[in-house]
CSV table of C-alpha atoms and ligand atoms in Angstrom, one decimal:
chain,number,residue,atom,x,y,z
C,57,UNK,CA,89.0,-16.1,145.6
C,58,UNK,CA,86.9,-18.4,143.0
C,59,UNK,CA,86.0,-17.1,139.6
C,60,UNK,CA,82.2,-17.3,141.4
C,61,UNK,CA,82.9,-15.3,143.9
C,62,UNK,CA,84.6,-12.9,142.2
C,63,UNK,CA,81.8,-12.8,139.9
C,64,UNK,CA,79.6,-12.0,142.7
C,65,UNK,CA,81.7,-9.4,144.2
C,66,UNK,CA,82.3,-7.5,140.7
C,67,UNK,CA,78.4,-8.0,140.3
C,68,UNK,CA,77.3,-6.7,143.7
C,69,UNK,CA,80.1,-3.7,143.4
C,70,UNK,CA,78.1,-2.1,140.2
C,71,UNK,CA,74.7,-2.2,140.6
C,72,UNK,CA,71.8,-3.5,142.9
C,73,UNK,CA,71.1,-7.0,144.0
C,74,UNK,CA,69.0,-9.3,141.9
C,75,UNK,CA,67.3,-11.9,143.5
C,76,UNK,CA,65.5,-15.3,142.0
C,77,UNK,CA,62.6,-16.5,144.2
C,78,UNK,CA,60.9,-19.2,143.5
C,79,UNK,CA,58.1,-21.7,145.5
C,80,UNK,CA,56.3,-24.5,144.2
C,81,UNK,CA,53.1,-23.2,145.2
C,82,UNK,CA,52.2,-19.3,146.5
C,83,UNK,CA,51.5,-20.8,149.8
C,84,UNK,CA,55.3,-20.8,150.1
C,85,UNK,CA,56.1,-17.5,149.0
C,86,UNK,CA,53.0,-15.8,150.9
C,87,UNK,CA,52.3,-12.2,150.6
C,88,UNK,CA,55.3,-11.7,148.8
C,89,UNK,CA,53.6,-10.0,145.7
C,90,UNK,CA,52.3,-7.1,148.0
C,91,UNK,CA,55.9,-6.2,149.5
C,92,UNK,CA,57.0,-5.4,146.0
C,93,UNK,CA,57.0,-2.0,144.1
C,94,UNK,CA,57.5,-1.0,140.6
C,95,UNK,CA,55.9,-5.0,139.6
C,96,UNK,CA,55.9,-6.0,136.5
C,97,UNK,CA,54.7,-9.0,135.5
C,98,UNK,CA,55.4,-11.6,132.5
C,99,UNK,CA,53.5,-14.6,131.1
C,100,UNK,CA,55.3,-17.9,129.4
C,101,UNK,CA,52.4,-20.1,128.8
C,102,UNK,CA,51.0,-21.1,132.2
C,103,UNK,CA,53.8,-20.0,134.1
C,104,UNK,CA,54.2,-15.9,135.3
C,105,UNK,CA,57.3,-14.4,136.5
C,106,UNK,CA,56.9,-11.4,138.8
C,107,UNK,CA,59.3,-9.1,138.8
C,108,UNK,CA,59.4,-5.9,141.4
C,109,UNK,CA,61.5,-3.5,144.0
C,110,UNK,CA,61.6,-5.0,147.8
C,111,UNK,CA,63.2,-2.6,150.5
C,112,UNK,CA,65.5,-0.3,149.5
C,113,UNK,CA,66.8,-1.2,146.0
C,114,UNK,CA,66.7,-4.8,146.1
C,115,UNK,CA,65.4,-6.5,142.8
C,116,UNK,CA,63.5,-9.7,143.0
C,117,UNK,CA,61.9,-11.6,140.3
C,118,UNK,CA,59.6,-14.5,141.6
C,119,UNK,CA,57.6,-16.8,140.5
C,120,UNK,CA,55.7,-20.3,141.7
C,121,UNK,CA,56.4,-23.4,139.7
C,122,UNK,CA,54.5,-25.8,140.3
C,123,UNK,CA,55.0,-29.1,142.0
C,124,UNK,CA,58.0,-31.7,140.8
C,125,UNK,CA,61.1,-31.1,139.3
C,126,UNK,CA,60.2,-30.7,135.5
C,127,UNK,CA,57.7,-27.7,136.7
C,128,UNK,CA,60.9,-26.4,138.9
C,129,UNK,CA,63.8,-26.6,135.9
C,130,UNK,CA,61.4,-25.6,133.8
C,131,UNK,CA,60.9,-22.2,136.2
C,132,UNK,CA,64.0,-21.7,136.9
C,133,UNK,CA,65.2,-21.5,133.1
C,134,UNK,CA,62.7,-19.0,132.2
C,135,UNK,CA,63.5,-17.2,135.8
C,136,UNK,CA,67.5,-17.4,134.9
C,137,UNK,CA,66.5,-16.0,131.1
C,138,UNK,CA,64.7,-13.1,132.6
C,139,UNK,CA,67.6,-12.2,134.9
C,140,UNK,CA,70.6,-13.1,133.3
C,141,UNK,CA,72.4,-11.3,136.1
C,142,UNK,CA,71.3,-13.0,139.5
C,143,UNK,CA,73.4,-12.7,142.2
C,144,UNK,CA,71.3,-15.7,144.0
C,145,UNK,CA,68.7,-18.0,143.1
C,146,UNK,CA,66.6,-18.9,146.0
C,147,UNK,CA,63.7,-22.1,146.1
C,148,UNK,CA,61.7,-22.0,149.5
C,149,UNK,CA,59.2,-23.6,150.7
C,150,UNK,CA,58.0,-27.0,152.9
C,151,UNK,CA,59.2,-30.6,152.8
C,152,UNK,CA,58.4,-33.5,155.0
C,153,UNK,CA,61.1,-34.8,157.8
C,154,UNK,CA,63.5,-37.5,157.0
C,155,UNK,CA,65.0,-36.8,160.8
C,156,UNK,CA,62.9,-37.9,163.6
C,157,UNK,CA,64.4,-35.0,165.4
C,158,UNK,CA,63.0,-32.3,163.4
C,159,UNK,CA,59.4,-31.2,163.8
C,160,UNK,CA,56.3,-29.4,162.0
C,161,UNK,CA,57.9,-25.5,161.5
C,162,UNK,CA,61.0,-26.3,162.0
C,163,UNK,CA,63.7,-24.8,159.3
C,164,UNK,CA,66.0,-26.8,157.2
C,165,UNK,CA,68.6,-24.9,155.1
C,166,UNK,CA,70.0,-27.1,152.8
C,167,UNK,CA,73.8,-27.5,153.1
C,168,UNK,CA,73.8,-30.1,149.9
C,169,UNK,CA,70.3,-31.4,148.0
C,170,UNK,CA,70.3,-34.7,145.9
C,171,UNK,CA,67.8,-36.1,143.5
C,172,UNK,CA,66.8,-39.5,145.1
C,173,UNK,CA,64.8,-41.1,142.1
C,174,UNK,CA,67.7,-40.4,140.0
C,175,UNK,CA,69.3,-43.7,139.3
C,176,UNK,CA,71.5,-44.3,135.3
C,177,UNK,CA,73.0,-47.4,137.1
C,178,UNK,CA,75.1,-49.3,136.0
C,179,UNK,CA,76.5,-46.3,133.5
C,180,UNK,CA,76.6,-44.3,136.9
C,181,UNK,CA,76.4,-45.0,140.7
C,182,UNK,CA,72.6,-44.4,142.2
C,183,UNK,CA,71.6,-41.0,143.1
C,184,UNK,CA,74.6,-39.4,140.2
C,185,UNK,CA,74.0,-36.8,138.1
C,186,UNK,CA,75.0,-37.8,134.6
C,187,UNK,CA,75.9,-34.3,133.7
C,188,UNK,CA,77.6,-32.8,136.6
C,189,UNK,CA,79.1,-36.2,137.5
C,190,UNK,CA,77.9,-36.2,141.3
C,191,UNK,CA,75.5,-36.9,143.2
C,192,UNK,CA,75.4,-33.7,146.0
C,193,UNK,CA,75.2,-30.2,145.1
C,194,UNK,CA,76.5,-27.9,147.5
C,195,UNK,CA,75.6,-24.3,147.8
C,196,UNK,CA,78.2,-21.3,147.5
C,197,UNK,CA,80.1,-21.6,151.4
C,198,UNK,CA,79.3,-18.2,151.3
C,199,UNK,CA,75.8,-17.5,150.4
C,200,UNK,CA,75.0,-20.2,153.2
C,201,UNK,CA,76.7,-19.1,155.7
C,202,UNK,CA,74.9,-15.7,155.1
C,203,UNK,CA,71.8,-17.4,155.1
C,204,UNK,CA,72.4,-19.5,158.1
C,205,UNK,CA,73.9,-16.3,159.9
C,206,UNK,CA,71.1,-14.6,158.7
C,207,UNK,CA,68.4,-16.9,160.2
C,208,UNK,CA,69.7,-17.1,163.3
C,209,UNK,CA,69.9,-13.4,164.2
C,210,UNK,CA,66.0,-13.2,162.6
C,211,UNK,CA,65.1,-15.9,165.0
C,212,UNK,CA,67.1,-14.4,167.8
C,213,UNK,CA,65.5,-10.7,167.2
C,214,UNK,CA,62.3,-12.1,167.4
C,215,UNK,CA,61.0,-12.0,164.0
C,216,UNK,CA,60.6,-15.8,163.2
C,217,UNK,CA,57.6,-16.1,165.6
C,218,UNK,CA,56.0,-19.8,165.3
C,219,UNK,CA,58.9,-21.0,163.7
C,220,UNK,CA,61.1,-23.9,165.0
C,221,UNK,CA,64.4,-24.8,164.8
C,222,UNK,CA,66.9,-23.6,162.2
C,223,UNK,CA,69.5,-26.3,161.0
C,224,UNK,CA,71.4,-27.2,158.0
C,225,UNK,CA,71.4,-30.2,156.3
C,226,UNK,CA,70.6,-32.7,153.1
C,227,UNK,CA,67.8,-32.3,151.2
C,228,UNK,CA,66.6,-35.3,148.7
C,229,UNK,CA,64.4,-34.4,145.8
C,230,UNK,CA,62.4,-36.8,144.0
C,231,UNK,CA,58.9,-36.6,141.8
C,232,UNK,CA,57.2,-38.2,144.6
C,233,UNK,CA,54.9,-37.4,147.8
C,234,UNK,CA,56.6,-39.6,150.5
C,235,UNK,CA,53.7,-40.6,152.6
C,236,UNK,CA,54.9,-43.9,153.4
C,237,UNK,CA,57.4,-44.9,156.9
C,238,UNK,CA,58.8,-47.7,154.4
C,239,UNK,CA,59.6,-45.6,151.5
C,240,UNK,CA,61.2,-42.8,154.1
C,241,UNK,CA,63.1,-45.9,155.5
C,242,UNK,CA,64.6,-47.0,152.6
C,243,UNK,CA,65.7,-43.8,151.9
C,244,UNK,CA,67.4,-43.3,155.1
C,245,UNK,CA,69.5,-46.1,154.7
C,246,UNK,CA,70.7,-44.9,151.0
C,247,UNK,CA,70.9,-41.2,152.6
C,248,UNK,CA,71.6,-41.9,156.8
C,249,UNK,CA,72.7,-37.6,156.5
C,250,UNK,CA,68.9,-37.0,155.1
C,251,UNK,CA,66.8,-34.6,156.8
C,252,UNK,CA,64.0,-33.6,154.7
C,253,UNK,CA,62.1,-35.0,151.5
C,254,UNK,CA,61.0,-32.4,149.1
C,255,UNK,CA,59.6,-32.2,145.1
C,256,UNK,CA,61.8,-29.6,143.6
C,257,UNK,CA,64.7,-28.2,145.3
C,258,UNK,CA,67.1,-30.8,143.7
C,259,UNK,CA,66.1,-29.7,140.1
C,260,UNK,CA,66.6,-25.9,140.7
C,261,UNK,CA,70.2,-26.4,142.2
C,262,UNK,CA,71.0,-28.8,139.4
C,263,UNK,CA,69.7,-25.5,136.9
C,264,UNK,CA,72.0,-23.0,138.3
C,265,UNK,CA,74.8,-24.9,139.2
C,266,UNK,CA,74.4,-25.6,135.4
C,267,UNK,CA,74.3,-21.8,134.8
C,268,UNK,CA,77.1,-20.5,137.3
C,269,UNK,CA,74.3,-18.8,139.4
C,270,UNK,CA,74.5,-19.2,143.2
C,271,UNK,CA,71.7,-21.0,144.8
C,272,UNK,CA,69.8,-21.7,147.9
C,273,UNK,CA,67.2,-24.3,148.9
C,274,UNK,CA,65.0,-23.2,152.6
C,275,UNK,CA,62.5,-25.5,153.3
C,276,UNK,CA,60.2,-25.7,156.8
C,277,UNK,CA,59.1,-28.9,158.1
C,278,UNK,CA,55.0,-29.7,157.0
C,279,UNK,CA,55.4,-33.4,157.7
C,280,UNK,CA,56.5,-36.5,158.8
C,281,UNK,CA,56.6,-37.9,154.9
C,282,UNK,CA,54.9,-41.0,157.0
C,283,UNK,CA,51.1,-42.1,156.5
C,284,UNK,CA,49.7,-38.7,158.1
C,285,UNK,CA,52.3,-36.7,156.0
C,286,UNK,CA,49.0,-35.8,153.4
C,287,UNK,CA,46.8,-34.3,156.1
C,288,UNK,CA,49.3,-33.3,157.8
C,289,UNK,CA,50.9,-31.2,155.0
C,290,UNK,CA,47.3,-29.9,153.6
C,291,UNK,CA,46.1,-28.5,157.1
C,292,UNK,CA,50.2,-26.8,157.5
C,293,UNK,CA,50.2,-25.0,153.9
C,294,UNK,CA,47.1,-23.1,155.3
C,295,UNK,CA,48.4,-21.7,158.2
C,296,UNK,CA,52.2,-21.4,156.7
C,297,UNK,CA,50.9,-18.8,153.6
C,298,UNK,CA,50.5,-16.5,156.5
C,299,UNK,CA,54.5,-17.1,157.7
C,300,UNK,CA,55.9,-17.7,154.7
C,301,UNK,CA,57.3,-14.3,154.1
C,302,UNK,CA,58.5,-13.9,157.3
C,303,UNK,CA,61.2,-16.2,156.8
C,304,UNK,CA,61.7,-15.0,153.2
C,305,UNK,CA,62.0,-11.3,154.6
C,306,UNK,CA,64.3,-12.2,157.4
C,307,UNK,CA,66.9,-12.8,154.7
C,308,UNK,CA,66.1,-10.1,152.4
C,309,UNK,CA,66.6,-7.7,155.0
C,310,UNK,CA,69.7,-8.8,155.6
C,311,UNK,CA,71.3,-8.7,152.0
C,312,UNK,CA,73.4,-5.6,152.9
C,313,UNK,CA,75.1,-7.6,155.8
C,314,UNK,CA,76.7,-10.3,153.7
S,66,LIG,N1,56.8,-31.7,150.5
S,66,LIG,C1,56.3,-31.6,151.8
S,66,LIG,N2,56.1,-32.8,152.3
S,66,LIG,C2,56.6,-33.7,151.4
S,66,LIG,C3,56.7,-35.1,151.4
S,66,LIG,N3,56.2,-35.8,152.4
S,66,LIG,N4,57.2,-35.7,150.3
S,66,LIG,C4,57.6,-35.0,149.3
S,66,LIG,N5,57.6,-33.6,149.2
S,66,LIG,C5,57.0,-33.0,150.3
């Protein structure tokens, strides 16, 4: 068993669950506040980390960033400070398609996320991360195969209504709104695995892999990151605040079955 591991089974052994949440934006955490008891609430600056009871023990602490990856490092640091204990960090929320396949609502749980406007060439190769050496971050085998196990029987019991598809894959990261077929191309042919484009879920793996604290990146298709992708994503965050915890809540309740 890894040292991770077993730090996750000697964590989960001695006391309740401790889950990170964190969304760019409360659109993409929805109603999550109101399924919380015994909240608390903290305040760094312009930034508020929520901290309650969900179910029947489970601690969350959650909080909304903001968009781009300094907002999300920046959030999960405080986040990891406030809970030194996590047993799992999750970031969820939408991203625009990099795979003509997927469509609007459909689910992409990231099996590895990248930065794509990371780039210390020649020192490194494109897309590598100085500090960790590589350029894909993988989530704990276990935790995502929990999560993707999880989703499935949520989707199969009939409570992800609206939703679409559920399938893992690569997530690039980048402080930039794709809207643009050319940018998304050129991306492709860097990344031909990619299947979505997002703002911040790069930056938060990169934080807890730094910190030894499992992680998870969910994200649900609100565009085609193509020249509709800003109507396109403005008209879906409207209708998704109502879904969001849906998805969320499929996996929470589902904790005790990993
Ligand atoms: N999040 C949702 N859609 C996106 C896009 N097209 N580019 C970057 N981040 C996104």
């Amino acid at each position: 068993m890894s040292p991770l591991r077993l730090r996750q089974v000697h964590k989960a052994m001695t006391r309740p669950l401790h889950i990170g949440l964190l969304g760019a934006m409360p659109e993409e955490i929805g109603s999550g506040l109101s399924h919380l008891k015994q909240r608390s609430s903290t305040h760094h600056g312009d930034l508020t980390l929520h901290q309650g009871v969900w179910g029947d023990g489970v601690r969350l602490i959650l909080a909304w960033s903001g968009w781009g990856k300094v907002c999300a490092a920046r959030a999960a640091t405080r986040l990891l400070a406030a809970a030194p204990n996590l047993d799992l960090l999750l970031f969820t929320g939408v991203a625009g398609a990099a795979d003509d396949a997927l469509q609007q609502w459909d689910v992409v749980l990231a099996d590895a996320v990248m930065q794509h406007d990371m780039n210390a060439s020649p020192l490194f190769p494109r897309f590598t991360l100085p500090p960790l050496n590589r350029d894909l971050l993988q989530p704990d085998p276990d935790w995502l195969a929990w999560a993707s196990r999880s989703l499935d029987a949520a989707q199969t019991a009939g409570e992800l209504k609206g939703f679409g598809a559920i399938r893992p894959g690569l997530i690039a990261t980048g402080d930039q709104f794709i809207g643009d077929a050319a940018v998304l191309q050129e991306l492709k042919a860097a990344l031909p695995d990619l299947q979505a484009v997002e703002m911040e879920g790069g930056a938060v793996a990169q934080v807890a892999e730094q910190e030894a604290v499992p992680w998870l990146v969910l994200r649900v298709i609100s565009d085609g990151a193509d020249e509709a992708a800003a109507q396109s994503f403005s008209d879906f965050v409207h209708v998704y605040d109502q879904r969001a915890w849906s998805l969320i809540e499929a996996l929470l309740k589902r904790l005790s079955a990993r």
